[in-house]
CSV table of C-alpha atoms in Angstrom, one decimal:
chain,number,residue,atom,x,y,z
M,1,MET,CA,61.1,85.9,109.1
M,2,THR,CA,62.0,83.0,107.2
M,3,GLY,CA,60.3,79.7,107.0
M,4,VAL,CA,61.8,76.2,107.7
M,5,ALA,CA,60.6,75.3,104.5
M,6,ASP,CA,62.1,78.2,102.6
M,7,ILE,CA,65.6,77.3,103.9
M,8,LEU,CA,65.4,73.8,102.9
M,9,SER,CA,64.4,74.5,99.9
M,10,PHE,CA,66.9,76.9,99.1
M,11,LEU,CA,69.3,74.2,99.9
M,12,GLY,CA,67.8,71.6,98.3
M,13,ALA,CA,67.7,69.7,101.5
M,14,ARG,CA,65.5,67.3,103.2
M,15,PRO,CA,65.2,67.1,107.1
M,16,ASP,CA,67.1,64.3,108.6
M,17,PRO,CA,65.4,61.7,110.9
M,18,VAL,CA,67.5,62.4,113.9
M,19,GLY,CA,65.9,65.9,114.3
M,20,VAL,CA,62.2,66.9,114.9
M,21,GLN,CA,60.4,67.0,111.8
M,22,ASP,CA,58.4,70.7,112.4
M,23,LEU,CA,58.7,72.3,109.1
M,24,LYS,CA,56.3,74.9,110.2
M,25,ALA,CA,58.7,76.8,112.4
M,26,SER,CA,60.0,80.3,111.6
M,27,ILE,CA,63.6,81.3,111.6
M,28,GLN,CA,64.4,84.8,112.4
M,29,GLY,CA,67.9,84.9,112.0
M,30,PRO,CA,71.8,83.1,112.7
M,31,GLY,CA,73.0,81.9,115.9
M,32,THR,CA,76.1,79.7,117.4
M,33,ILE,CA,75.6,75.9,117.7
M,34,ASP,CA,75.7,76.4,121.3
M,35,ALA,CA,73.5,79.3,121.7
M,36,ALA,CA,71.0,79.4,119.4
M,37,GLY,CA,67.3,79.0,120.1
M,38,PRO,CA,64.4,77.5,118.2
M,39,THR,CA,63.8,80.7,115.7
M,40,GLN,CA,67.8,80.4,114.9
M,41,VAL,CA,69.8,78.7,112.1
M,42,ALA,CA,73.0,77.4,113.2
M,43,PHE,CA,75.9,75.1,112.0
M,44,CYS,CA,77.9,72.5,113.6
M,45,ALA,CA,81.3,71.0,111.9
M,46,ALA,CA,82.9,67.8,112.4
M,47,SER,CA,86.3,69.8,113.0
M,48,ALA,CA,85.0,71.7,115.9
M,49,SER,CA,86.2,70.8,119.2
M,50,ARG,CA,83.5,68.9,121.3
M,51,ALA,CA,81.4,68.5,118.1
M,52,LEU,CA,79.2,65.6,118.9
M,53,GLU,CA,78.6,67.0,122.4
M,54,ARG,CA,77.5,70.4,120.9
M,55,ALA,CA,75.3,68.8,118.2
M,56,ARG,CA,73.5,66.8,120.9
M,57,ALA,CA,72.7,69.8,123.3
M,58,THR,CA,71.6,72.1,120.2
M,59,HIS,CA,68.2,73.7,120.2
M,60,ALA,CA,68.4,75.6,117.1
M,61,GLY,CA,65.5,75.9,115.0
M,62,ILE,CA,67.6,74.4,112.2
M,63,ALA,CA,71.0,72.3,112.6
M,64,LEU,CA,73.2,72.3,109.7
M,65,VAL,CA,75.6,69.4,110.4
M,66,ASP,CA,78.2,67.6,109.0
M,67,ALA,CA,77.6,64.2,107.7
M,68,ALA,CA,80.0,62.6,109.6
M,69,LEU,CA,78.7,63.8,112.9
M,70,VAL,CA,75.3,62.5,111.8
M,71,ASP,CA,76.6,59.2,111.1
M,72,ALA,CA,78.5,59.1,114.7
M,73,LEU,CA,74.7,59.8,116.2
M,74,GLU,CA,73.7,56.5,114.8
M,75,GLY,CA,70.0,57.1,115.0
M,76,GLU,CA,70.1,59.3,118.4
M,77,ARG,CA,67.5,61.9,118.2
M,78,LEU,CA,68.4,65.4,118.6
M,79,PRO,CA,66.4,68.3,120.0
M,80,ALA,CA,66.9,70.7,117.3
M,81,THR,CA,63.7,71.2,115.4
M,82,VAL,CA,65.3,70.0,112.1
M,83,VAL,CA,68.4,68.7,111.5
M,84,VAL,CA,70.2,69.1,107.8
M,85,ARG,CA,72.9,66.5,107.1
M,86,SER,CA,75.4,68.5,105.2
M,87,ALA,CA,78.5,67.6,103.0
M,88,ARG,CA,79.8,71.3,104.3
M,89,SER,CA,77.9,72.5,107.0
M,90,ARG,CA,79.8,75.8,107.4
M,91,LEU,CA,79.5,76.4,103.8
M,92,ASP,CA,75.7,75.7,103.8
M,93,TYR,CA,75.3,78.1,106.7
M,94,ALA,CA,77.4,81.0,105.0
M,95,ARG,CA,74.9,80.7,102.0
M,96,VAL,CA,71.8,80.7,104.2
M,97,VAL,CA,72.9,83.6,105.9
M,98,ALA,CA,73.9,85.6,103.0
M,99,HIS,CA,70.7,84.8,101.3
M,100,PHE,CA,68.2,85.4,104.0
M,101,PHE,CA,69.8,87.5,106.9
M,102,ALA,CA,72.7,89.4,105.6
M,103,THR,CA,72.7,93.1,105.9
M,104,PRO,CA,72.3,94.7,102.6
M,105,PRO,CA,74.9,96.6,100.8
M,106,PRO,CA,74.7,100.6,100.9
M,107,ALA,CA,72.6,102.2,98.4
M,108,PRO,CA,74.5,103.7,95.4
M,109,GLY,CA,75.8,107.0,95.5
M,110,ILE,CA,78.3,109.1,96.5
M,111,HIS,CA,78.2,110.6,100.2
M,112,PRO,CA,78.3,114.4,100.5
M,113,SER,CA,81.2,114.4,102.6
M,114,ALA,CA,83.1,112.0,100.3
M,115,VAL,CA,85.9,114.4,98.2
M,116,VAL,CA,86.3,113.0,94.8
M,117,ALA,CA,88.4,114.5,92.2
M,118,PRO,CA,86.9,115.6,88.9
M,119,GLY,CA,88.9,112.8,87.2
M,120,ALA,CA,87.7,110.0,88.6
M,121,LYS,CA,85.1,107.5,86.6
M,122,ILE,CA,82.7,106.0,89.0
M,123,ALA,CA,80.0,103.6,88.0
M,124,PRO,CA,76.6,104.9,88.9
M,125,SER,CA,75.7,101.6,90.9
M,126,ALA,CA,78.9,102.1,93.3
M,127,ALA,CA,78.6,103.3,96.9
M,128,ILE,CA,81.4,105.8,98.0
M,129,GLY,CA,80.9,106.2,101.8
M,130,PRO,CA,81.3,109.3,104.4
M,131,LEU,CA,84.7,110.8,104.3
M,132,CYS,CA,85.9,108.9,101.4
M,133,THR,CA,88.8,110.4,99.2
M,134,VAL,CA,88.9,109.4,95.4
M,135,ALA,CA,91.7,110.9,93.6
M,136,ASP,CA,92.3,111.9,89.5
M,137,ALA,CA,92.8,108.7,87.2
M,138,VAL,CA,90.7,106.6,89.8
M,139,GLU,CA,88.2,104.0,88.2
M,140,ILE,CA,85.5,102.3,90.3
M,141,GLY,CA,83.7,99.6,88.8
M,142,PRO,CA,79.8,98.5,89.0
M,143,GLY,CA,78.6,97.5,92.6
M,144,CYS,CA,81.9,98.3,94.2
M,145,VAL,CA,81.5,99.7,97.9
M,146,LEU,CA,84.1,101.9,99.6
M,147,HIS,CA,83.0,102.2,103.5
M,148,ALA,CA,83.5,105.5,105.5
M,149,GLY,CA,87.0,106.6,105.4
M,150,VAL,CA,88.6,104.9,102.5
M,151,HIS,CA,91.2,106.6,100.4
M,152,LEU,CA,92.0,105.8,97.1
M,153,SER,CA,95.3,107.5,95.4
M,154,SER,CA,95.7,108.3,91.9
M,155,ARG,CA,95.9,105.4,88.9
M,156,VAL,CA,93.9,102.9,91.2
M,157,ARG,CA,91.4,100.9,89.2
M,158,LEU,CA,88.6,98.4,91.0
M,159,GLY,CA,86.9,95.9,89.1
M,160,ARG,CA,83.1,94.7,89.6
M,161,GLY,CA,82.1,94.2,93.3
M,162,VAL,CA,85.2,95.1,94.9
M,163,ILE,CA,84.3,96.1,98.8
M,164,VAL,CA,86.8,98.0,100.7
M,165,HIS,CA,86.3,98.2,104.2
M,166,SER,CA,86.7,101.7,106.5
M,167,GLY,CA,90.0,103.1,107.1
M,168,THR,CA,92.2,101.4,104.2
M,169,VAL,CA,94.4,103.3,102.0
M,170,ILE,CA,95.1,101.8,98.3
M,171,GLY,CA,97.7,103.6,96.0
M,172,ALA,CA,99.8,105.2,98.7
M,173,ASP,CA,103.6,105.3,97.6
M,174,GLY,CA,105.6,102.2,98.4
M,175,PHE,CA,108.6,102.1,100.7
M,176,GLY,CA,111.6,102.4,98.0
M,177,TYR,CA,114.8,104.2,98.8
M,178,GLU,CA,118.3,104.4,97.7
M,179,ARG,CA,121.2,106.1,99.5
M,180,ASP,CA,123.1,109.0,97.9
M,181,ARG,CA,126.8,109.5,98.0
M,182,ASP,CA,126.2,111.4,101.3
M,183,GLY,CA,124.4,108.1,102.6
M,184,ALA,CA,121.5,110.3,102.8
M,185,LEU,CA,118.2,108.0,101.8
M,186,MET,CA,116.7,109.2,98.6
M,187,ARG,CA,113.3,108.5,97.7
M,188,ILE,CA,112.7,106.3,94.6
M,189,PRO,CA,109.3,108.0,93.1
M,190,HIS,CA,106.6,105.3,92.5
M,191,VAL,CA,104.8,105.9,89.1
M,192,GLY,CA,102.8,102.6,88.9
M,193,GLY,CA,99.2,102.0,90.0
M,194,VAL,CA,96.8,99.3,91.4
M,195,VAL,CA,94.4,97.0,89.8
M,196,ILE,CA,92.1,95.3,92.0
M,197,GLU,CA,90.1,92.8,89.9
M,198,ASP,CA,86.2,91.9,90.4
M,199,ASP,CA,85.0,90.4,93.6
M,200,VAL,CA,87.4,91.3,95.9
M,201,GLU,CA,87.1,92.3,99.6
M,202,ILE,CA,89.5,94.3,101.4
M,203,GLY,CA,89.3,94.6,105.2
M,204,ALA,CA,89.5,97.6,107.5
M,205,ASN,CA,92.9,99.7,108.0
M,206,ALA,CA,94.8,97.7,105.3
M,207,ALA,CA,97.5,99.2,103.3
M,208,ILE,CA,98.0,98.6,99.6
M,209,ASP,CA,101.0,100.3,98.0
M,210,ARG,CA,101.2,101.6,94.2
M,211,GLY,CA,103.9,99.7,92.3
M,212,ALA,CA,107.0,101.4,91.6
M,213,ILE,CA,106.9,100.8,87.8
M,214,GLU,CA,104.6,98.3,87.2
M,215,ASP,CA,100.7,97.9,89.0
M,216,THR,CA,100.5,96.3,92.2
M,217,TRP,CA,97.6,93.6,91.3
M,218,ILE,CA,95.0,91.6,93.4
M,219,GLY,CA,93.5,88.9,91.2
M,220,ARG,CA,89.8,88.1,90.9
M,221,GLY,CA,87.9,87.1,94.5
M,222,ALA,CA,91.0,87.5,96.7
M,223,CYS,CA,90.3,88.4,100.0
M,224,ILE,CA,92.7,90.9,102.0
M,225,ASP,CA,91.9,90.8,106.1
M,226,ASN,CA,92.1,93.9,108.3
M,227,LEU,CA,95.6,95.4,109.0
M,228,VAL,CA,97.5,93.7,106.1
M,229,HIS,CA,100.2,95.5,104.3
M,230,ILE,CA,100.6,94.8,100.8
M,231,ALA,CA,104.1,96.4,99.4
M,232,HIS,CA,104.9,97.6,96.1
M,233,ASN,CA,104.7,95.6,92.8
M,234,VAL,CA,102.9,92.8,94.5
M,235,ARG,CA,100.9,90.4,92.4
M,236,ILE,CA,97.9,88.3,94.2
M,237,GLY,CA,96.2,85.2,92.5
M,238,ALA,CA,92.5,84.9,92.3
M,239,GLY,CA,91.0,83.3,95.3
M,240,ALA,CA,94.1,84.0,97.4
M,241,ALA,CA,93.8,85.3,101.2
M,242,VAL,CA,95.9,86.9,103.1
M,243,ILE,CA,94.8,87.1,106.7
M,244,ALA,CA,95.3,90.0,109.7
M,245,HIS,CA,98.4,91.7,110.4
M,246,ALA,CA,100.0,89.7,107.6
M,247,MET,CA,103.3,91.7,105.7
M,248,VAL,CA,103.8,91.2,101.8
M,249,ALA,CA,106.9,92.8,101.2
M,250,GLY,CA,107.7,94.3,97.5
M,251,SER,CA,107.3,92.3,94.4
M,252,VAL,CA,106.1,88.9,96.1
M,253,ARG,CA,104.0,86.5,93.8
M,254,LEU,CA,101.2,84.7,95.8
M,255,GLY,CA,99.4,82.3,93.6
M,256,GLU,CA,95.6,81.2,93.2
M,257,ARG,CA,93.9,80.4,96.1
M,258,ALA,CA,97.3,80.7,98.3
M,259,TRP,CA,96.6,81.2,102.3
M,260,ILE,CA,98.6,83.7,104.3
M,261,ALA,CA,97.9,83.2,107.7
M,262,PRO,CA,97.6,86.0,110.5
M,263,THR,CA,100.8,87.9,111.2
M,264,ALA,CA,103.0,86.0,108.4
M,265,CYS,CA,105.9,88.2,107.1
M,266,LEU,CA,106.9,87.4,103.5
M,267,ARG,CA,110.4,88.6,102.3
M,268,ASP,CA,110.6,90.8,99.1
M,269,GLY,CA,110.5,88.9,95.8
M,270,ILE,CA,109.8,85.7,96.7
M,271,GLU,CA,106.9,83.4,95.0
M,272,VAL,CA,104.5,81.5,96.9
M,273,GLY,CA,102.8,78.8,94.6
M,274,ASP,CA,99.1,77.8,93.9
M,275,ASP,CA,97.2,76.4,97.1
M,276,ALA,CA,100.4,77.0,99.3
M,277,THR,CA,99.6,77.6,102.6
M,278,VAL,CA,101.8,79.9,104.9
M,279,GLY,CA,101.4,79.5,108.7
M,280,LEU,CA,100.5,81.6,111.5
M,281,ALA,CA,103.6,84.1,112.4
M,282,ALA,CA,106.0,82.3,109.6
M,283,VAL,CA,108.5,84.1,108.4
M,284,VAL,CA,109.1,83.1,104.7
M,285,THR,CA,112.6,84.1,103.2
M,286,ARG,CA,112.6,81.7,100.3
M,287,ASP,CA,110.1,80.3,97.7
M,288,VAL,CA,107.1,78.1,98.7
M,289,PRO,CA,106.2,75.5,96.0
M,290,ALA,CA,102.8,75.2,94.8
M,291,GLY,CA,100.5,73.1,97.5
M,292,GLU,CA,103.2,73.2,100.3
M,293,THR,CA,102.6,74.3,103.8
M,294,VAL,CA,105.2,76.0,105.7
M,295,LEU,CA,105.6,77.0,109.1
M,296,GLY,CA,107.9,78.6,111.9
M,297,ASN,CA,110.9,81.4,111.7
M,298,PRO,CA,112.4,81.0,109.0
M,299,ALA,CA,109.4,79.2,107.5
M,300,ARG,CA,110.2,75.6,106.7
M,301,GLU,CA,107.7,72.7,105.3
M,302,LEU,CA,105.6,71.4,107.2
M,303,SER,CA,107.0,68.1,107.8
M,304,GLU,CA,110.6,69.4,108.4
M,305,HIS,CA,109.2,71.8,111.0
M,306,ARG,CA,107.8,69.2,113.0
M,307,ARG,CA,111.0,67.1,112.7
M,308,LEU,CA,112.9,70.3,114.2
M,309,GLN,CA,110.4,70.7,116.9
M,310,ALA,CA,110.4,67.0,118.1
M,311,ALA,CA,114.0,67.2,118.1
M,312,LEU,CA,114.3,70.4,120.0
M,313,ARG,CA,111.8,68.9,122.8
M,314,GLY,CA,114.1,65.9,122.6
M,315,LEU,CA,117.0,68.0,123.5
M,316,ALA,CA,114.8,69.8,126.1
M,317,ASP,CA,113.9,66.4,127.9
M,318,GLU,CA,117.6,65.2,128.2
M,319,PRO,CA,118.8,65.3,131.4
M,320,SER,CA,121.5,68.2,132.4
């Protein structure tokens, strides 16, 4: 168990007067702002639906609350034991849970059921889970974790602290074919590899293809969600996020901190700039400049997309 005072000290925070000032309570774990009890920590972001109403009703032992919501309370007292005014409550919540309550990583070592080729290089502090396969010419850096059933083909290199969740395949051949004179599909051999830099996390059942000639590359701190397909020769910038069911086709370039929303589809060869956002289920057929947000099918810049949607609604409302 963790004391309220421990969490406040970790955050460098003081309790806000809108809450009860009981610093002796113990916190056993996290909870949601709606259901948390007096032994749990929860957060309430201003962007959440009914945020103010939910903050008023919480019974969390510690409630991390966005500053805008605390200000909106105008001195009203909350039932939570301790309220912490936060510039970014969700981030503070993540920090607290990671520090005090997260499940510890697996112990280093190679599970007896894993199959590791003699030519693989695995750091002693890495953890290789049950039923993993690691091919020759693979390098796995310090602190990496492969959960159950991960498969690494040859010429895959993982940096430090890479986490790969169950069922993911890294380094399989990409989809590259050319028709011969008879029209039959001839496979183009893929001789590149995959480089995954430090602190990348890859979700379950993702597929990351080897490069056709040069390596597929995923930059430091990027996050790849479950069921994502990264095709051959893709280069993903540091801190980018590619979310569930997204498909990134061959030779795409994603900039640093790019955000690719669920089920988005990016055609081959395009470039998405730094800090750009590709919206939910967007079909991207051309480059996206840095910092731009695109939506729709085909994907268009946000303001253009909204104008077109408004025009379509206007047409629908016209009398027949």
